[in-house]
mmCIF file of C-alpha atoms and ligand atoms in Angstrom:
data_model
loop_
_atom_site.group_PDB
_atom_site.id
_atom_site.type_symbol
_atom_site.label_atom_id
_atom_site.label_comp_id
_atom_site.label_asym_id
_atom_site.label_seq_id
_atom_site.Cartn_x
_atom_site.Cartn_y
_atom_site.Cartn_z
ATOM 1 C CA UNK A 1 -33.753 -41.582 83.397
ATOM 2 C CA UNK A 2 -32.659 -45.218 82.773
ATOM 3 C CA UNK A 3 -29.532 -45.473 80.972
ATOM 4 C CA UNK A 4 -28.745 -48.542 78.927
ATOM 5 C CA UNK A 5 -25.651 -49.824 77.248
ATOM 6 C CA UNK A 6 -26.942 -53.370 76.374
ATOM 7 C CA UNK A 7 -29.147 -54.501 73.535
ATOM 8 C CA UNK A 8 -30.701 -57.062 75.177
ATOM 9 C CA UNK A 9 -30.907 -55.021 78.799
ATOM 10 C CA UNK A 10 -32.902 -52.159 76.742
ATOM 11 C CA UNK A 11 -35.055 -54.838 74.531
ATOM 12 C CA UNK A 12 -36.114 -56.445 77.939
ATOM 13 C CA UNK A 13 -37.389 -53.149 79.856
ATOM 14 C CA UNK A 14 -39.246 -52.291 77.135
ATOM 15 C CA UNK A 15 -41.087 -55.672 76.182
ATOM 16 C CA UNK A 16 -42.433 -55.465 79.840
ATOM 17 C CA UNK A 17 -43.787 -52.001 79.029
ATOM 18 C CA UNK A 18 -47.669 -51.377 78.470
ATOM 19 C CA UNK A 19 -46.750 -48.394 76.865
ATOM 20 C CA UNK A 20 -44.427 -50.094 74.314
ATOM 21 C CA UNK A 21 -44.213 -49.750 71.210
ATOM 22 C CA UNK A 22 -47.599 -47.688 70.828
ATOM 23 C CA UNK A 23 -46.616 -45.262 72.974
ATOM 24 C CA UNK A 24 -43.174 -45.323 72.519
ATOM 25 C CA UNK A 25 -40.752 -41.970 70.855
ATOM 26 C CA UNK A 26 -37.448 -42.418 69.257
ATOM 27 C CA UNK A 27 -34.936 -39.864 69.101
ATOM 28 C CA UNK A 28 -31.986 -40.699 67.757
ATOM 29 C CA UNK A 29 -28.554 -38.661 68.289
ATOM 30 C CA UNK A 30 -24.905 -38.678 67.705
ATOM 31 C CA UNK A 31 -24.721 -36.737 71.380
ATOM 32 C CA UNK A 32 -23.105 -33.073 71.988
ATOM 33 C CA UNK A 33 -26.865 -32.427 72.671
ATOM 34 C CA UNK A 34 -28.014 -29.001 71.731
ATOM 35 C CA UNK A 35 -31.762 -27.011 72.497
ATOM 36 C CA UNK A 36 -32.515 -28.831 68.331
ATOM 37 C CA UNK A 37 -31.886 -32.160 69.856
ATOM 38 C CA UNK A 38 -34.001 -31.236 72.864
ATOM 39 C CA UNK A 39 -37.041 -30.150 71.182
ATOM 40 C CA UNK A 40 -36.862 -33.558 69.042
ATOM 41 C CA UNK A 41 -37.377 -34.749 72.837
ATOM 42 C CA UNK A 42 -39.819 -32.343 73.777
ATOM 43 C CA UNK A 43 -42.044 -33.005 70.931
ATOM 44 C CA UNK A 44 -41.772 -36.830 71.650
ATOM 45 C CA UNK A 45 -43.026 -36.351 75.049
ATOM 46 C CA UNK A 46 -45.737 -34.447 74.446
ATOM 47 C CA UNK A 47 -47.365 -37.048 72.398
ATOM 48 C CA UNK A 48 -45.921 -40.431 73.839
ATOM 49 C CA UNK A 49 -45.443 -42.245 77.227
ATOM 50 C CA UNK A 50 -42.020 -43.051 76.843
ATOM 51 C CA UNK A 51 -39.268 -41.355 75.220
ATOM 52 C CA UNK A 52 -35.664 -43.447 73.934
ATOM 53 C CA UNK A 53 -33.119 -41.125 72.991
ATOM 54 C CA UNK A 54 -30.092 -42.712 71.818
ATOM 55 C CA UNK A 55 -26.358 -41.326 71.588
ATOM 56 C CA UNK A 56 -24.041 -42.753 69.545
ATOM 57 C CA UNK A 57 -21.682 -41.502 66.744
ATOM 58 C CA UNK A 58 -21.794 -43.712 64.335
ATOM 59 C CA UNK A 59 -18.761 -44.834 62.465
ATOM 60 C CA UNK A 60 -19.843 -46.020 58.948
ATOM 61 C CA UNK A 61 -21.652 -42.433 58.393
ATOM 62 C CA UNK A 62 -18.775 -40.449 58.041
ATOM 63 C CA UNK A 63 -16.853 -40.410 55.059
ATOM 64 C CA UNK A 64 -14.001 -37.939 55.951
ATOM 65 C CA UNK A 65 -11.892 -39.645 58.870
ATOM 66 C CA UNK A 66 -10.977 -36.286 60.447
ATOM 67 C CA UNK A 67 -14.507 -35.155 60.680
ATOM 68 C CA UNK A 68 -15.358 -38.126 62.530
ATOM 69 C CA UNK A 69 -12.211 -37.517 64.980
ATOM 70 C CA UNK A 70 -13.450 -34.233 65.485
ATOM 71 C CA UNK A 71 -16.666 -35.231 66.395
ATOM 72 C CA UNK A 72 -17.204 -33.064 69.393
ATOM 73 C CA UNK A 73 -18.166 -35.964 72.778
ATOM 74 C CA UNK A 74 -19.815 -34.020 75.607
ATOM 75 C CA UNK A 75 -21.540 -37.247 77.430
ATOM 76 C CA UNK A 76 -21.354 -35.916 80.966
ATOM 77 C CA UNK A 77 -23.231 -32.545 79.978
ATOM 78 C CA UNK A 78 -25.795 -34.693 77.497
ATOM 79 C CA UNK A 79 -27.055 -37.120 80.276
ATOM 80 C CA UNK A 80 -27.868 -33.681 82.559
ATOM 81 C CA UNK A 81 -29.789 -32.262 79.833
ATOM 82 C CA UNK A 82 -31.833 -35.329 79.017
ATOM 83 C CA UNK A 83 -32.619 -35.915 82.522
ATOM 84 C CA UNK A 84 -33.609 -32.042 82.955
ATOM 85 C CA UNK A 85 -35.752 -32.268 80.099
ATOM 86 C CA UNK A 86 -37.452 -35.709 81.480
ATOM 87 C CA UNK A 87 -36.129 -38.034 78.794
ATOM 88 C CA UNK A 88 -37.028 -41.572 80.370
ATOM 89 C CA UNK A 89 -34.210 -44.078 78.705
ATOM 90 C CA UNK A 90 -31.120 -42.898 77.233
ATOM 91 C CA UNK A 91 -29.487 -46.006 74.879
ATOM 92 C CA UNK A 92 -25.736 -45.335 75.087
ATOM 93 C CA UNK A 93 -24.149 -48.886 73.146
ATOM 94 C CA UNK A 94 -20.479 -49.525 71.712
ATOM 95 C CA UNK A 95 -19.837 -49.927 68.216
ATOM 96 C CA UNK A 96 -19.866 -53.136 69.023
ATOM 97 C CA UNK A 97 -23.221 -53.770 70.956
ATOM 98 C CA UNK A 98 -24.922 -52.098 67.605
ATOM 99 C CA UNK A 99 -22.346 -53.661 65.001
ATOM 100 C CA UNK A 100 -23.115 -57.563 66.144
ATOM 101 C CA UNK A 101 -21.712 -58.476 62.610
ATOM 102 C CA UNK A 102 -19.041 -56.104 62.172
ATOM 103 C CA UNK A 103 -18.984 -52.245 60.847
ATOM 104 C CA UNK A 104 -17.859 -53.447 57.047
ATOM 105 C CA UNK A 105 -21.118 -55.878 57.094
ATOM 106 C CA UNK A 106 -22.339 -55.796 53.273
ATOM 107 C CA UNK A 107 -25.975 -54.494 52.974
ATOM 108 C CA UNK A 108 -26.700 -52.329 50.443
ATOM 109 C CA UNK A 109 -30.070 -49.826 50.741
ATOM 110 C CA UNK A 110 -32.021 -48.798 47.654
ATOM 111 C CA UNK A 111 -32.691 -44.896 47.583
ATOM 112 C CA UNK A 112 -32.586 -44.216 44.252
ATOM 113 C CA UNK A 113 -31.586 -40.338 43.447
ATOM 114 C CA UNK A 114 -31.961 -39.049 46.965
ATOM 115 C CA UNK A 115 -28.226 -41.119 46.710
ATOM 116 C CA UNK A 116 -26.759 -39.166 44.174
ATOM 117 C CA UNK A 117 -28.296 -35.702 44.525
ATOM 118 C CA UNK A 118 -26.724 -33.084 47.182
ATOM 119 C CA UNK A 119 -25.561 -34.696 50.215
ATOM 120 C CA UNK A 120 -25.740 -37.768 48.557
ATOM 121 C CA UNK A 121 -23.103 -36.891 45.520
ATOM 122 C CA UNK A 122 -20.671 -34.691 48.432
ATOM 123 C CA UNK A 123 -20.924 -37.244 50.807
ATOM 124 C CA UNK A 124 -20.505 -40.640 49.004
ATOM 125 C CA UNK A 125 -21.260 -43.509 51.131
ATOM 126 C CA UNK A 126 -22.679 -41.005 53.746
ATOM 127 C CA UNK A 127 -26.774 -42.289 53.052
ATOM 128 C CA UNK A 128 -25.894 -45.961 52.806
ATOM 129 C CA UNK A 129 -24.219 -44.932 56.204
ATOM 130 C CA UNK A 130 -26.617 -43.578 57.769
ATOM 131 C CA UNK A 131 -29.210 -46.048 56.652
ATOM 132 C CA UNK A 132 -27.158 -49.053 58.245
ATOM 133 C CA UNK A 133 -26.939 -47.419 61.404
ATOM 134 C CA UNK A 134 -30.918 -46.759 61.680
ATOM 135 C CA UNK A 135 -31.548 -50.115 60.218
ATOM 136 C CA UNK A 136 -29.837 -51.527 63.584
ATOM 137 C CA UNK A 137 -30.966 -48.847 65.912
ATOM 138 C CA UNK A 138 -34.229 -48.998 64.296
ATOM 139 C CA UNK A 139 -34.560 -52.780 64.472
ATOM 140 C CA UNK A 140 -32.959 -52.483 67.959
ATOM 141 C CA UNK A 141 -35.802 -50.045 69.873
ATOM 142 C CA UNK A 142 -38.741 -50.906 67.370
ATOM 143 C CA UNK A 143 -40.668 -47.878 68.674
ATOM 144 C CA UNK A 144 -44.060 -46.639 67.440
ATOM 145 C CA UNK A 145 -42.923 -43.307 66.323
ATOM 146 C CA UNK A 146 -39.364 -41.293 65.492
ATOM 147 C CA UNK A 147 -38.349 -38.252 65.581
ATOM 148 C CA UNK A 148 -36.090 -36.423 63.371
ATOM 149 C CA UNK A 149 -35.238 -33.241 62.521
ATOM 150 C CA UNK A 150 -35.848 -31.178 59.108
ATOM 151 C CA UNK A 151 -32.456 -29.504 59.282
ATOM 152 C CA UNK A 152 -30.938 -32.711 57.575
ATOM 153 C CA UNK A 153 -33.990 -32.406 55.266
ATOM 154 C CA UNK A 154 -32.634 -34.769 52.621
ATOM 155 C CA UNK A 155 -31.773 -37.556 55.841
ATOM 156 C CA UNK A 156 -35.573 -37.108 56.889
ATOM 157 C CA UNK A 157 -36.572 -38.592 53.208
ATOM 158 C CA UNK A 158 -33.865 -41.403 53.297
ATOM 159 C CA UNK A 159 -35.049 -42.589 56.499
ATOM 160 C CA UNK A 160 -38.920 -42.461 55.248
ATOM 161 C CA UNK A 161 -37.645 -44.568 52.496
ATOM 162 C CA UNK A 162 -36.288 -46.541 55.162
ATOM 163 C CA UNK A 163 -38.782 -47.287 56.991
ATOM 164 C CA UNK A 164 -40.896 -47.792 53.535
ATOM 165 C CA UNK A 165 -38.437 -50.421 52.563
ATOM 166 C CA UNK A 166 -38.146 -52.101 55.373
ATOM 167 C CA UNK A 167 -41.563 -52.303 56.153
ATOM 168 C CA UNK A 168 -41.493 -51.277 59.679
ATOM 169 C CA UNK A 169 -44.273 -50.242 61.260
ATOM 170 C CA UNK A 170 -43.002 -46.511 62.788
ATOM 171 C CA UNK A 171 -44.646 -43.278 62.249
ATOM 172 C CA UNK A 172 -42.197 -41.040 61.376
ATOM 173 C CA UNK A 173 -42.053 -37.136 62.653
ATOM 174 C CA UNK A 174 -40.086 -34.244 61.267
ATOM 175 C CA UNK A 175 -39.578 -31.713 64.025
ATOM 176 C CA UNK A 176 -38.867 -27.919 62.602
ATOM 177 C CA UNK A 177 -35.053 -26.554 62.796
ATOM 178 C CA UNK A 178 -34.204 -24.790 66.003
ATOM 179 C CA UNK A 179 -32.011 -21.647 65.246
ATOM 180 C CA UNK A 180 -29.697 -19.209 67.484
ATOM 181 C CA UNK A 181 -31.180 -15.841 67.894
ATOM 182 C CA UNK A 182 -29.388 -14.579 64.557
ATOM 183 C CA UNK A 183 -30.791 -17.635 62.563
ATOM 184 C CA UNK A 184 -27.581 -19.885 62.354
ATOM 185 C CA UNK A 185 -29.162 -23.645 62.398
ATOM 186 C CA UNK A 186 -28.524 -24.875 65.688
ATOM 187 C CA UNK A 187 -25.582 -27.860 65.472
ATOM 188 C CA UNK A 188 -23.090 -30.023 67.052
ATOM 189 C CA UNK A 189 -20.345 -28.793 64.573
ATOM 190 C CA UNK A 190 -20.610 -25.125 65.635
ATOM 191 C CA UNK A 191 -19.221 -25.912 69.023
ATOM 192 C CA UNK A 192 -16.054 -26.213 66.133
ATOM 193 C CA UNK A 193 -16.449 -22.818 64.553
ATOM 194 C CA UNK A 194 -14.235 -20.044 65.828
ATOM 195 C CA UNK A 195 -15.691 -16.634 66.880
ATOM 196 C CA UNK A 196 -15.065 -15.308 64.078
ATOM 197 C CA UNK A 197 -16.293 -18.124 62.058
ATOM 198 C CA UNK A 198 -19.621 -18.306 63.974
ATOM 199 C CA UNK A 199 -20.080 -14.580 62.921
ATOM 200 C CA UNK A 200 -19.752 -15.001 59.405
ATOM 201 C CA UNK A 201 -22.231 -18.600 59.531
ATOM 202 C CA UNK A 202 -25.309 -17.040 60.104
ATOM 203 C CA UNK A 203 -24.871 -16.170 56.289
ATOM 204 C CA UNK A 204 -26.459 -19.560 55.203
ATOM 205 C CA UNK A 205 -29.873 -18.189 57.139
ATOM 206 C CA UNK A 206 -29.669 -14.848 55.176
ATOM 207 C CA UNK A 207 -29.251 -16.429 52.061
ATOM 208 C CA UNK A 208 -32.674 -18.063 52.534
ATOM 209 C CA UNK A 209 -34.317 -14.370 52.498
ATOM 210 C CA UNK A 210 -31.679 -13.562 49.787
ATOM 211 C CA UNK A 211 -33.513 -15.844 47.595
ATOM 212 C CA UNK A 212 -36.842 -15.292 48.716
ATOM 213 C CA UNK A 213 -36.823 -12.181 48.068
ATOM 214 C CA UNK A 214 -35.874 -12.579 44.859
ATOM 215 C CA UNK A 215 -36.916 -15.781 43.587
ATOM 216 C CA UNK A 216 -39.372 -14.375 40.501
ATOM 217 C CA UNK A 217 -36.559 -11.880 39.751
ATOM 218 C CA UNK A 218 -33.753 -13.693 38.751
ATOM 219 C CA UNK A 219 -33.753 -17.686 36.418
ATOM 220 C CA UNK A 220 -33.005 -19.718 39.322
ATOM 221 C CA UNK A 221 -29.268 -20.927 38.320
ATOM 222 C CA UNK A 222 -28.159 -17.556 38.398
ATOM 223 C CA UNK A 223 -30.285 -17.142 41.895
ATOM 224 C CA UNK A 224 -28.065 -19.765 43.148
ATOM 225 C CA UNK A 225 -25.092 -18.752 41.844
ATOM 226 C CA UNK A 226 -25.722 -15.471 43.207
ATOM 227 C CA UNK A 227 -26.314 -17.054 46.592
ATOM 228 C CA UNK A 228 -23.129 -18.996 46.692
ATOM 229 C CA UNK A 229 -21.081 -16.198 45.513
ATOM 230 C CA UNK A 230 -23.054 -13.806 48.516
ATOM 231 C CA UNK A 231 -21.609 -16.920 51.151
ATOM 232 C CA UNK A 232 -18.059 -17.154 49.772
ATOM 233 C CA UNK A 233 -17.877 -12.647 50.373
ATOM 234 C CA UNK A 234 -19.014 -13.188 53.714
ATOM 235 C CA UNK A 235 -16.175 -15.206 54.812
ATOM 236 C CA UNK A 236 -17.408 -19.555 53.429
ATOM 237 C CA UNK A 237 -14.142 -20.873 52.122
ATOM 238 C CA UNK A 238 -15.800 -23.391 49.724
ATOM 239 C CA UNK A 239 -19.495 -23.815 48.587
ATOM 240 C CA UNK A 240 -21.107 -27.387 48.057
ATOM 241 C CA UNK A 241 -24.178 -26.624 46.991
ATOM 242 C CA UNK A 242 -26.987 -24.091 46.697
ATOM 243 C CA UNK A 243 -30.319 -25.767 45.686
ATOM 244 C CA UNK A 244 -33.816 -24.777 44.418
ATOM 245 C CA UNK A 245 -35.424 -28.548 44.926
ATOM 246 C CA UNK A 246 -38.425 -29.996 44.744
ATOM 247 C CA UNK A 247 -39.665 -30.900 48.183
ATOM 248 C CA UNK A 248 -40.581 -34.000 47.235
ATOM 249 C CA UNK A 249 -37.701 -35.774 45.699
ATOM 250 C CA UNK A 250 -34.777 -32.810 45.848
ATOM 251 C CA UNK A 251 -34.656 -32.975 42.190
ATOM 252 C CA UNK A 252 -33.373 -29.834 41.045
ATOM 253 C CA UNK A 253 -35.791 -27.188 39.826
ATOM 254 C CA UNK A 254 -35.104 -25.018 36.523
ATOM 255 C CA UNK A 255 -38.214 -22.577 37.207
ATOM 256 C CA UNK A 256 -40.085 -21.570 40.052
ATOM 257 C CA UNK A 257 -43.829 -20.286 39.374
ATOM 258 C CA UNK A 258 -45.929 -18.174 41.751
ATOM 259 C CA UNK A 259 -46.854 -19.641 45.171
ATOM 260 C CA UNK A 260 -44.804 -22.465 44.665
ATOM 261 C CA UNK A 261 -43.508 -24.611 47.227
ATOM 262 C CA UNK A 262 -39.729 -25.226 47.282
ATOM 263 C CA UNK A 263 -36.830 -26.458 49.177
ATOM 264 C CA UNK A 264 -33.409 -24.012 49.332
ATOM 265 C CA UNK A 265 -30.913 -26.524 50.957
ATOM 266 C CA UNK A 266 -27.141 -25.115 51.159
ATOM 267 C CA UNK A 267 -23.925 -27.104 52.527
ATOM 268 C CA UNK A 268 -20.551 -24.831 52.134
ATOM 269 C CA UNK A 269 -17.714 -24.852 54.602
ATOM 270 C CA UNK A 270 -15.544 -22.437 56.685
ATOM 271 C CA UNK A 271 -12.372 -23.551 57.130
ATOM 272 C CA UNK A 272 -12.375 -27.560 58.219
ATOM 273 C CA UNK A 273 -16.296 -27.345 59.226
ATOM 274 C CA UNK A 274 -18.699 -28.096 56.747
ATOM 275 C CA UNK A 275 -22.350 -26.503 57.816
ATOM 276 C CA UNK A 276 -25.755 -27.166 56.216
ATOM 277 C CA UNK A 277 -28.986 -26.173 56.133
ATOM 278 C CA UNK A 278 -32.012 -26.005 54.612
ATOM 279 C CA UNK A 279 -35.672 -24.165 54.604
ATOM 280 C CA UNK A 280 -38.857 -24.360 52.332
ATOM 281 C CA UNK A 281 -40.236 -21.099 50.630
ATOM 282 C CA UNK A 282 -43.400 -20.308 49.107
ATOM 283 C CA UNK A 283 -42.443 -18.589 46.128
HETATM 284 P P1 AMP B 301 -27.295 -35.395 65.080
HETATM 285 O O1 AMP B 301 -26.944 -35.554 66.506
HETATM 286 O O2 AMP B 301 -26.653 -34.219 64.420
HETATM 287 O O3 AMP B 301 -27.149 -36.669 64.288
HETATM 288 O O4 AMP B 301 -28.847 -35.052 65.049
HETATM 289 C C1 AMP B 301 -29.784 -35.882 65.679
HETATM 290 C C2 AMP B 301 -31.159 -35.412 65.304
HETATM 291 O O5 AMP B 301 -31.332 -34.052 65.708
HETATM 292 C C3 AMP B 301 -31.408 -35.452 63.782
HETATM 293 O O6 AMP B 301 -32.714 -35.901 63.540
HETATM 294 C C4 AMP B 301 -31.232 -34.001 63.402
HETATM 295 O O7 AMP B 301 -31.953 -33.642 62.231
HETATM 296 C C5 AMP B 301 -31.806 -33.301 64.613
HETATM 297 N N1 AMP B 301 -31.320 -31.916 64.690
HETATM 298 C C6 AMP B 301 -30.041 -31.478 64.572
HETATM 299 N N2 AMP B 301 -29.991 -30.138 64.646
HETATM 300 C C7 AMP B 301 -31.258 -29.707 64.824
HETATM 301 C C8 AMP B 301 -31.868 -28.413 64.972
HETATM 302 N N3 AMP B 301 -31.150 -27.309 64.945
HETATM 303 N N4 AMP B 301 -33.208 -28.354 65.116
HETATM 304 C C9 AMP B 301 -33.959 -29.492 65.139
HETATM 305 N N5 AMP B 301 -33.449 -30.731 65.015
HETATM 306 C C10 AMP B 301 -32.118 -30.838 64.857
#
């Protein structure tokens, strides 16, 4: 594995490539690599000659302060799992290598309601975020395809629009959720969860069978309600959102009818860590 720290060292190697950008993945991380992040990896190397992943936790993304100080940094034990896992260039820049104009550089990113709806209205600024960073890292690797995962379901559609907007020419990839053996979403932010705590998560997972089980059963505000009340016994301090969405834009959904595909995303929090997570059902 070839690690690079410079824009211009990276952009070099790869314009002398034959397999670039064809045959070129993208994975991007904020690092404290887990087996999700690897099969991001895996699933770019099975289909393309080279594989970037990228580490870097980006600044303008987080809109509480302390939950970007508590960012959990594990770079030592990151680089041995990308090179055990075959990953041929790791990108590893400052804030300043991918910030050439500054962090607070106005650009503003048009993505309509996916803005305002569920991460979007708990995390304000958190999208436009997000979208600056991949504009950069985007514009930085210009690979042929990226790969992201569905457990940040509503970033997946940002960065489609993205790519839509900025008319880049990247086939995009969502890679299914990798879960513990109990069905907790695999994270970076559960390395913050106490014992305890990491008992009582897997409750977002069972709430996903809660309300399969009994999505024709109940009108689907009081299916959620139900839902976050079920998270706050088992132990979630707060409750951000339980959603019945469309797929296709997140809008919320008032009815479900039979065989219908929908999108159950939940964020809540125990203690200082916020957790989400999402999953489709066929109703
Ligand atoms: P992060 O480092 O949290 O910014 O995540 C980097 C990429 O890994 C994003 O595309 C995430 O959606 C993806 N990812 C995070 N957790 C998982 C998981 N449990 N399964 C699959 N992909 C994941």
């Amino acid at each position: 594995m070839i690690i690079f720290k410079k824009v211009a060292d990276l952009k070099t190697f790869l314009k002398n490539q034959p397999a670039y950008p064809a045959k070129t993945g993208f994975v991007p991380t904020m690092g404290a690599l887990h087996q999700g992040h690897l099969e991001l990896l895996s699933n770019c190397r099975r289909h393309m000659e080279i594989s970037v992943v990228s580490i870097f936790v980006n600044p303008t993304q987080f809109n509480d302060l302390s939950d970007f100080k508590n960012y959990p940094v594990t770079i030592e034990s990151d680089i041995l799992k990308l090179e055990k896992a075959g990953c041929d260039i790791l990108f590893l820049p400052s804030v300043e290598e991918v910030y050439d104009k500054g962090v607070d550089e106005e650009k503003h990113y048009a993505l309509g309601n996916l803005e305002s709806l569920l991460e979007g209205y708990y995390r304000p600024g958190h999208f436009q975020g997000v979208c600056k960073v991949m504009d950069k890292l985007l514009h930085i690797v210009l690979p042929g395809h990226l790969y992201m995962g569905s457990k940040d379901y509503q970033q997946c559609m940002v960065i489609k629009r993205l790519i839509d907007i900025s008319k880049l020419a990247i086939s995009f990839h969502m890679v299914d959720t990798v879960r513990e053996a109990d069905g907790l979403a695999m994270s970076s932010r559960n390395l913050r969860l106490s014992e305890a705590d990491r008992e009582k998560a897997v409750s977002i997972f069972r709430q996903f069978g809660y309300i399969k089980e009994n999505i024709h059963r109940s009108a689907v505000s009081e299916l959620q309600d139900q839902a976050a009340d079920n998270l706050l016994k088992s132990g979630f301090t707060k409750v951000d959102y339980v959603s019945i969405a469309d797929p296709d834009n997140l809008e919320p959904l008032n009815s479900v009818s039979k065989a219908q595909r929908v999108r159950v995303l939940i964020a809540a929090f125990l203690g200082p860590v916020r957790l989400i997570d999402n999953m489709e059902i066929i109703a």
